[in-house]
Each structure stands twice: as structure tokens, then as C-alpha cells.
């Protein structure tokens, strides 16, 4: 399992490397650019933002469009199916995105309006929608708030809102939510309300914040 996971991560990084124009070109292309078959050069689409989860990958292209590929056993790709994909598929085409974070089997994203979206596995409430049901498509979380940062852990999630307040939800067996308990939460709960935060990082069973 560790070997296959490493292979997927390396493949994903290599794919984004190629699509960003750093690697060699496709058939008919010149100097790292792909060709369209009639001699005209087509410039590859750059992906300035990318994230790798347990067995799935995400990328935001230069137009703000979100793409996903890989294992989809919990709906973590967000295309409305459980079908795996070996090529990038566009997710929620009607929206532009600025940030993404991939957990083990779930996904978080912030759109260009600062709204938070989540999809995929929700066994431990890591989506934050108040249920424990998986979602095969993006669902908006805490609609009344705007967010500036997100981080998806193995089965928990962190976010910083536009006021610098820290929120956590999902699995909490080792206290990774930081609310003083070991009880999981399927809705965002505010952590250390007397402080403002600027950075977050969610690990397997722990969290860090500045």
C-alpha cells in the first residue's frame, strides 16, 4: 500500500510538472509545447496550485478552474460519482477557486468569493455539514462565513475565516481538534476564540497553527 501511494503521489507531481510546461512536449509539439496535429503549437495550461491526498490529486489552473483525478472510493474527486479517474476532470465548472487541500479521502476548497466547500468521505464528520454522510459533489460549509485558509488532515479539517478565527471539525480521537475533548464534531467549532490566526496545518492525528 505504501508503494502504491508513493507511486500515485510521484505520478501526480510529474503530471502537474508536465502540464505546467516544464516537461517535454506531446506529439507534434516543439520545445515542451503540445501539438494539435496540424502543425500549430498549443501552449499547455499551467497549474499554479496543486494538492495531493491519500490517493487523489487536485489542481487549480491559471483560470481558477478546479481539476481532480485519482481514486474516488468516497467521492473525493467531487464529480458526482464513485468512479476513479486516471485523467483530470473539471469539478464545479461554474466556480473559480483559489485554494485546495486534500485529506486522506476528503477534499476542501475555497472559491474566489472566499466560500468554503467540502466533499468526499464524511465518516468522522470531516466535511463539516452536520452529517456523517459522504458527499459526491462539493457542498458549502458554514455559508455565513468567508475563509482565507484551509487544511485537510487524515480525517479532520481546519480553516481560518476572514477575521482570523480558527475552526476545526472531524475526527478527534487524539485531540486534534483542540477543543479540550476527544469527541469528534461534524460541524466547525471555534478553537481558542481569544486569538487570531494566520496559518494552519493538519496532520494525521494532530494540528498546528500560528
PDB file of N, CA, C and O in Angstrom, residues 58-111:
ATOM      1  N   UNK A  58      -5.378  17.061  -6.769  1.00  0.00           N
ATOM      2  CA  UNK A  58      -6.151  18.248  -7.111  1.00  0.00           C
ATOM      3  C   UNK A  58      -5.234  19.289  -7.734  1.00  0.00           C
ATOM      4  O   UNK A  58      -4.048  19.339  -7.435  1.00  0.00           O
ATOM      5  N   UNK A  59      -5.800  20.144  -8.569  1.00  0.00           N
ATOM      6  CA  UNK A  59      -5.039  21.251  -9.132  1.00  0.00           C
ATOM      7  C   UNK A  59      -5.991  22.366  -9.528  1.00  0.00           C
ATOM      8  O   UNK A  59      -7.124  22.117  -9.939  1.00  0.00           O
ATOM      9  N   UNK A  60      -5.533  23.601  -9.371  1.00  0.00           N
ATOM     10  CA  UNK A  60      -6.250  24.767  -9.857  1.00  0.00           C
ATOM     11  C   UNK A  60      -5.440  25.346 -11.004  1.00  0.00           C
ATOM     12  O   UNK A  60      -4.234  25.606 -10.860  1.00  0.00           O
ATOM     13  N   UNK A  61      -6.093  25.543 -12.153  1.00  0.00           N
ATOM     14  CA  UNK A  61      -5.363  26.057 -13.307  1.00  0.00           C
ATOM     15  C   UNK A  61      -5.275  27.584 -13.246  1.00  0.00           C
ATOM     16  O   UNK A  61      -5.763  28.228 -12.311  1.00  0.00           O
ATOM     17  N   UNK A  62      -4.628  28.175 -14.247  1.00  0.00           N
ATOM     18  CA  UNK A  62      -4.374  29.611 -14.244  1.00  0.00           C
ATOM     19  C   UNK A  62      -5.645  30.431 -14.389  1.00  0.00           C
ATOM     20  O   UNK A  62      -5.639  31.643 -14.147  1.00  0.00           O
ATOM     21  N   UNK A  63      -6.755  29.784 -14.769  1.00  0.00           N
ATOM     22  CA  UNK A  63      -8.037  30.466 -14.882  1.00  0.00           C
ATOM     23  C   UNK A  63      -8.884  30.307 -13.626  1.00  0.00           C
ATOM     24  O   UNK A  63     -10.028  30.760 -13.577  1.00  0.00           O
ATOM     25  N   UNK A  64      -8.329  29.630 -12.611  1.00  0.00           N
ATOM     26  CA  UNK A  64      -9.068  29.414 -11.379  1.00  0.00           C
ATOM     27  C   UNK A  64      -9.972  28.197 -11.399  1.00  0.00           C
ATOM     28  O   UNK A  64     -10.768  27.998 -10.470  1.00  0.00           O
ATOM     29  N   UNK A  65      -9.863  27.380 -12.420  1.00  0.00           N
ATOM     30  CA  UNK A  65     -10.705  26.193 -12.538  1.00  0.00           C
ATOM     31  C   UNK A  65     -10.072  25.014 -11.791  1.00  0.00           C
ATOM     32  O   UNK A  65      -8.862  24.831 -11.790  1.00  0.00           O
ATOM     33  N   UNK A  66     -10.944  24.214 -11.176  1.00  0.00           N
ATOM     34  CA  UNK A  66     -10.503  23.108 -10.329  1.00  0.00           C
ATOM     35  C   UNK A  66     -10.576  21.787 -11.067  1.00  0.00           C
ATOM     36  O   UNK A  66     -11.572  21.477 -11.728  1.00  0.00           O
ATOM     37  N   UNK A  67      -9.518  20.986 -10.916  1.00  0.00           N
ATOM     38  CA  UNK A  67      -9.422  19.680 -11.560  1.00  0.00           C
ATOM     39  C   UNK A  67      -9.061  18.630 -10.509  1.00  0.00           C
ATOM     40  O   UNK A  67      -8.343  18.916  -9.556  1.00  0.00           O
ATOM     41  N   UNK A  68      -9.558  17.410 -10.707  1.00  0.00           N
ATOM     42  CA  UNK A  68      -9.287  16.323  -9.759  1.00  0.00           C
ATOM     43  C   UNK A  68      -9.122  15.012 -10.496  1.00  0.00           C
ATOM     44  O   UNK A  68      -9.732  14.794 -11.550  1.00  0.00           O
ATOM     45  N   UNK A  69      -8.319  14.118  -9.932  1.00  0.00           N
ATOM     46  CA  UNK A  69      -8.129  12.795 -10.531  1.00  0.00           C
ATOM     47  C   UNK A  69      -7.583  11.834  -9.484  1.00  0.00           C
ATOM     48  O   UNK A  69      -7.104  12.239  -8.438  1.00  0.00           O
ATOM     49  N   UNK A  70      -7.682  10.532  -9.786  1.00  0.00           N
ATOM     50  CA  UNK A  70      -7.187   9.510  -8.874  1.00  0.00           C
ATOM     51  C   UNK A  70      -8.286   8.602  -8.363  1.00  0.00           C
ATOM     52  O   UNK A  70      -9.324   8.419  -9.017  1.00  0.00           O
ATOM     53  N   UNK A  71      -8.067   8.015  -7.174  1.00  0.00           N
ATOM     54  CA  UNK A  71      -9.059   7.144  -6.547  1.00  0.00           C
ATOM     55  C   UNK A  71     -10.257   7.973  -6.099  1.00  0.00           C
ATOM     56  O   UNK A  71     -10.111   9.096  -5.618  1.00  0.00           O
ATOM     57  N   UNK A  72     -11.464   7.392  -6.242  1.00  0.00           N
ATOM     58  CA  UNK A  72     -12.687   8.127  -5.941  1.00  0.00           C
ATOM     59  C   UNK A  72     -13.641   7.277  -5.106  1.00  0.00           C
ATOM     60  O   UNK A  72     -14.863   7.395  -5.222  1.00  0.00           O
ATOM     61  N   UNK A  73     -13.093   6.440  -4.226  1.00  0.00           N
ATOM     62  CA  UNK A  73     -13.894   5.471  -3.476  1.00  0.00           C
ATOM     63  C   UNK A  73     -14.873   6.115  -2.509  1.00  0.00           C
ATOM     64  O   UNK A  73     -15.872   5.492  -2.114  1.00  0.00           O
ATOM     65  N   UNK A  74     -14.617   7.354  -2.113  1.00  0.00           N
ATOM     66  CA  UNK A  74     -15.506   8.054  -1.186  1.00  0.00           C
ATOM     67  C   UNK A  74     -16.105   9.318  -1.795  1.00  0.00           C
ATOM     68  O   UNK A  74     -16.679  10.142  -1.095  1.00  0.00           O
ATOM     69  N   UNK A  75     -15.949   9.479  -3.100  1.00  0.00           N
ATOM     70  CA  UNK A  75     -16.439  10.677  -3.767  1.00  0.00           C
ATOM     71  C   UNK A  75     -15.512  11.863  -3.642  1.00  0.00           C
ATOM     72  O   UNK A  75     -15.904  13.008  -3.879  1.00  0.00           O
ATOM     73  N   UNK A  76     -14.239  11.620  -3.295  1.00  0.00           N
ATOM     74  CA  UNK A  76     -13.296  12.703  -3.028  1.00  0.00           C
ATOM     75  C   UNK A  76     -12.912  13.514  -4.265  1.00  0.00           C
ATOM     76  O   UNK A  76     -12.355  14.601  -4.140  1.00  0.00           O
ATOM     77  N   UNK A  77     -13.218  13.014  -5.453  1.00  0.00           N
ATOM     78  CA  UNK A  77     -12.960  13.810  -6.658  1.00  0.00           C
ATOM     79  C   UNK A  77     -14.008  14.906  -6.829  1.00  0.00           C
ATOM     80  O   UNK A  77     -13.713  15.972  -7.370  1.00  0.00           O
ATOM     81  N   UNK A  78     -15.245  14.628  -6.409  1.00  0.00           N
ATOM     82  CA  UNK A  78     -16.285  15.650  -6.462  1.00  0.00           C
ATOM     83  C   UNK A  78     -17.046  15.744  -7.759  1.00  0.00           C
ATOM     84  O   UNK A  78     -17.718  16.750  -8.012  1.00  0.00           O
ATOM     85  N   UNK A  79     -16.991  14.693  -8.575  1.00  0.00           N
ATOM     86  CA  UNK A  79     -17.667  14.728  -9.877  1.00  0.00           C
ATOM     87  C   UNK A  79     -19.047  14.084  -9.863  1.00  0.00           C
ATOM     88  O   UNK A  79     -19.665  13.911 -10.909  1.00  0.00           O
ATOM     89  N   UNK A  80     -19.535  13.709  -8.676  1.00  0.00           N
ATOM     90  CA  UNK A  80     -20.860  13.122  -8.568  1.00  0.00           C
ATOM     91  C   UNK A  80     -20.898  11.620  -8.719  1.00  0.00           C
ATOM     92  O   UNK A  80     -21.984  11.031  -8.756  1.00  0.00           O
ATOM     93  N   UNK A  81     -19.738  10.976  -8.805  1.00  0.00           N
ATOM     94  CA  UNK A  81     -19.671   9.523  -8.964  1.00  0.00           C
ATOM     95  C   UNK A  81     -18.674   8.940  -7.977  1.00  0.00           C
ATOM     96  O   UNK A  81     -17.982   9.664  -7.256  1.00  0.00           O
ATOM     97  N   UNK A  82     -18.610   7.599  -7.981  1.00  0.00           N
ATOM     98  CA  UNK A  82     -17.558   6.881  -7.256  1.00  0.00           C
ATOM     99  C   UNK A  82     -16.524   6.315  -8.231  1.00  0.00           C
ATOM    100  O   UNK A  82     -15.740   5.451  -7.876  1.00  0.00           O
ATOM    101  N   UNK A  83     -16.508   6.807  -9.451  1.00  0.00           N
ATOM    102  CA  UNK A  83     -15.625   6.269 -10.482  1.00  0.00           C
ATOM    103  C   UNK A  83     -14.234   6.885 -10.375  1.00  0.00           C
ATOM    104  O   UNK A  83     -14.086   8.115 -10.311  1.00  0.00           O
ATOM    105  N   UNK A  84     -13.210   6.038 -10.362  1.00  0.00           N
ATOM    106  CA  UNK A  84     -11.839   6.523 -10.393  1.00  0.00           C
ATOM    107  C   UNK A  84     -11.567   7.218 -11.720  1.00  0.00           C
ATOM    108  O   UNK A  84     -12.226   6.940 -12.726  1.00  0.00           O
ATOM    109  N   UNK A  85     -10.590   8.110 -11.734  1.00  0.00           N
ATOM    110  CA  UNK A  85     -10.217   8.776 -12.983  1.00  0.00           C
ATOM    111  C   UNK A  85      -8.700   8.870 -13.088  1.00  0.00           C
ATOM    112  O   UNK A  85      -8.038   9.339 -12.159  1.00  0.00           O
ATOM    113  N   UNK A  86      -8.171   8.436 -14.201  1.00  0.00           N
ATOM    114  CA  UNK A  86      -6.724   8.498 -14.429  1.00  0.00           C
ATOM    115  C   UNK A  86      -6.321   9.790 -15.132  1.00  0.00           C
ATOM    116  O   UNK A  86      -5.134  10.025 -15.372  1.00  0.00           O
ATOM    117  N   UNK A  87      -7.289  10.632 -15.444  1.00  0.00           N
ATOM    118  CA  UNK A  87      -7.020  11.930 -16.058  1.00  0.00           C
ATOM    119  C   UNK A  87      -7.794  13.011 -15.306  1.00  0.00           C
ATOM    120  O   UNK A  87      -8.838  12.732 -14.707  1.00  0.00           O
ATOM    121  N   UNK A  88      -7.321  14.248 -15.326  1.00  0.00           N
ATOM    122  CA  UNK A  88      -8.016  15.328 -14.614  1.00  0.00           C
ATOM    123  C   UNK A  88      -9.420  15.577 -15.163  1.00  0.00           C
ATOM    124  O   UNK A  88      -9.624  15.608 -16.380  1.00  0.00           O
ATOM    125  N   UNK A  89     -10.375  15.736 -14.264  1.00  0.00           N
ATOM    126  CA  UNK A  89     -11.732  16.095 -14.641  1.00  0.00           C
ATOM    127  C   UNK A  89     -12.095  17.389 -13.919  1.00  0.00           C
ATOM    128  O   UNK A  89     -11.726  17.591 -12.759  1.00  0.00           O
ATOM    129  N   UNK A  90     -12.807  18.267 -14.610  1.00  0.00           N
ATOM    130  CA  UNK A  90     -13.134  19.551 -14.018  1.00  0.00           C
ATOM    131  C   UNK A  90     -14.252  19.404 -12.997  1.00  0.00           C
ATOM    132  O   UNK A  90     -15.247  18.720 -13.228  1.00  0.00           O
ATOM    133  N   UNK A  91     -14.084  20.070 -11.851  1.00  0.00           N
ATOM    134  CA  UNK A  91     -15.042  19.996 -10.754  1.00  0.00           C
ATOM    135  C   UNK A  91     -15.704  21.362 -10.559  1.00  0.00           C
ATOM    136  O   UNK A  91     -15.028  22.382 -10.536  1.00  0.00           O
ATOM    137  N   UNK A  92     -17.017  21.342 -10.447  1.00  0.00           N
ATOM    138  CA  UNK A  92     -17.818  22.568 -10.255  1.00  0.00           C
ATOM    139  C   UNK A  92     -17.393  23.658 -11.239  1.00  0.00           C
ATOM    140  O   UNK A  92     -16.866  24.716 -10.850  1.00  0.00           O
ATOM    141  N   UNK A  93     -17.653  23.425 -12.528  1.00  0.00           N
ATOM    142  CA  UNK A  93     -17.184  24.354 -13.570  1.00  0.00           C
ATOM    143  C   UNK A  93     -17.712  25.778 -13.449  1.00  0.00           C
ATOM    144  O   UNK A  93     -17.130  26.705 -14.017  1.00  0.00           O
ATOM    145  N   UNK A  94     -18.827  25.959 -12.722  1.00  0.00           N
ATOM    146  CA  UNK A  94     -19.411  27.297 -12.603  1.00  0.00           C
ATOM    147  C   UNK A  94     -18.701  28.177 -11.591  1.00  0.00           C
ATOM    148  O   UNK A  94     -19.076  29.338 -11.403  1.00  0.00           O
ATOM    149  N   UNK A  95     -17.672  27.657 -10.932  1.00  0.00           N
ATOM    150  CA  UNK A  95     -16.975  28.419  -9.891  1.00  0.00           C
ATOM    151  C   UNK A  95     -15.490  28.523 -10.194  1.00  0.00           C
ATOM    152  O   UNK A  95     -14.906  27.683 -10.886  1.00  0.00           O
ATOM    153  N   UNK A  96     -14.884  29.575  -9.664  1.00  0.00           N
ATOM    154  CA  UNK A  96     -13.432  29.722  -9.685  1.00  0.00           C
ATOM    155  C   UNK A  96     -12.923  29.496  -8.268  1.00  0.00           C
ATOM    156  O   UNK A  96     -13.590  29.866  -7.296  1.00  0.00           O
ATOM    157  N   UNK A  97     -11.731  28.916  -8.161  1.00  0.00           N
ATOM    158  CA  UNK A  97     -11.187  28.552  -6.858  1.00  0.00           C
ATOM    159  C   UNK A  97      -9.820  29.181  -6.646  1.00  0.00           C
ATOM    160  O   UNK A  97      -9.077  29.444  -7.598  1.00  0.00           O
ATOM    161  N   UNK A  98      -9.493  29.393  -5.362  1.00  0.00           N
ATOM    162  CA  UNK A  98      -8.205  29.984  -5.012  1.00  0.00           C
ATOM    163  C   UNK A  98      -7.342  29.066  -4.157  1.00  0.00           C
ATOM    164  O   UNK A  98      -6.123  29.171  -4.181  1.00  0.00           O
ATOM    165  N   UNK A  99      -7.975  28.169  -3.371  1.00  0.00           N
ATOM    166  CA  UNK A  99      -7.225  27.260  -2.512  1.00  0.00           C
ATOM    167  C   UNK A  99      -7.857  25.876  -2.508  1.00  0.00           C
ATOM    168  O   UNK A  99      -9.072  25.736  -2.655  1.00  0.00           O
ATOM    169  N   UNK A 100      -7.014  24.863  -2.320  1.00  0.00           N
ATOM    170  CA  UNK A 100      -7.465  23.483  -2.214  1.00  0.00           C
ATOM    171  C   UNK A 100      -6.616  22.760  -1.180  1.00  0.00           C
ATOM    172  O   UNK A 100      -5.466  23.118  -0.944  1.00  0.00           O
ATOM    173  N   UNK A 101      -7.211  21.741  -0.568  1.00  0.00           N
ATOM    174  CA  UNK A 101      -6.464  20.890   0.356  1.00  0.00           C
ATOM    175  C   UNK A 101      -7.087  19.500   0.312  1.00  0.00           C
ATOM    176  O   UNK A 101      -8.314  19.357   0.367  1.00  0.00           O
ATOM    177  N   UNK A 102      -6.246  18.489   0.203  1.00  0.00           N
ATOM    178  CA  UNK A 102      -6.714  17.116   0.075  1.00  0.00           C
ATOM    179  C   UNK A 102      -6.372  16.313   1.320  1.00  0.00           C
ATOM    180  O   UNK A 102      -5.207  16.237   1.720  1.00  0.00           O
ATOM    181  N   UNK A 103      -7.381  15.724   1.956  1.00  0.00           N
ATOM    182  CA  UNK A 103      -7.164  14.818   3.067  1.00  0.00           C
ATOM    183  C   UNK A 103      -6.983  13.403   2.571  1.00  0.00           C
ATOM    184  O   UNK A 103      -6.720  13.183   1.379  1.00  0.00           O
ATOM    185  N   UNK A 104      -7.128  12.448   3.458  1.00  0.00           N
ATOM    186  CA  UNK A 104      -6.979  11.066   3.030  1.00  0.00           C
ATOM    187  C   UNK A 104      -8.018  10.690   1.986  1.00  0.00           C
ATOM    188  O   UNK A 104      -7.684  10.207   0.906  1.00  0.00           O
ATOM    189  N   UNK A 105      -9.294  10.941   2.314  1.00  0.00           N
ATOM    190  CA  UNK A 105     -10.382  10.629   1.385  1.00  0.00           C
ATOM    191  C   UNK A 105     -11.399  11.760   1.284  1.00  0.00           C
ATOM    192  O   UNK A 105     -12.546  11.533   0.904  1.00  0.00           O
ATOM    193  N   UNK A 106     -11.005  12.977   1.663  1.00  0.00           N
ATOM    194  CA  UNK A 106     -11.917  14.105   1.518  1.00  0.00           C
ATOM    195  C   UNK A 106     -11.162  15.312   0.984  1.00  0.00           C
ATOM    196  O   UNK A 106      -9.920  15.344   0.966  1.00  0.00           O
ATOM    197  N   UNK A 107     -11.932  16.301   0.530  1.00  0.00           N
ATOM    198  CA  UNK A 107     -11.353  17.459  -0.136  1.00  0.00           C
ATOM    199  C   UNK A 107     -11.976  18.739   0.396  1.00  0.00           C
ATOM    200  O   UNK A 107     -13.184  18.801   0.638  1.00  0.00           O
ATOM    201  N   UNK A 108     -11.148  19.755   0.553  1.00  0.00           N
ATOM    202  CA  UNK A 108     -11.607  21.087   0.918  1.00  0.00           C
ATOM    203  C   UNK A 108     -11.173  22.077  -0.156  1.00  0.00           C
ATOM    204  O   UNK A 108     -10.118  21.916  -0.773  1.00  0.00           O
ATOM    205  N   UNK A 109     -11.979  23.114  -0.369  1.00  0.00           N
ATOM    206  CA  UNK A 109     -11.631  24.145  -1.350  1.00  0.00           C
ATOM    207  C   UNK A 109     -12.250  25.472  -0.946  1.00  0.00           C
ATOM    208  O   UNK A 109     -13.321  25.511  -0.335  1.00  0.00           O
ATOM    209  N   UNK A 110     -11.569  26.555  -1.288  1.00  0.00           N
ATOM    210  CA  UNK A 110     -12.097  27.903  -1.109  1.00  0.00           C
ATOM    211  C   UNK A 110     -12.250  28.522  -2.490  1.00  0.00           C
ATOM    212  O   UNK A 110     -11.313  28.494  -3.299  1.00  0.00           O
ATOM    213  N   UNK A 111     -13.459  29.062  -2.764  1.00  0.00           N
ATOM    214  CA  UNK A 111     -13.672  29.652  -4.077  1.00  0.00           C
ATOM    215  C   UNK A 111     -13.197  31.107  -4.085  1.00  0.00           C
ATOM    216  O   UNK A 111     -12.716  31.641  -3.078  1.00  0.00           O
TER     217      UNK A 111
END
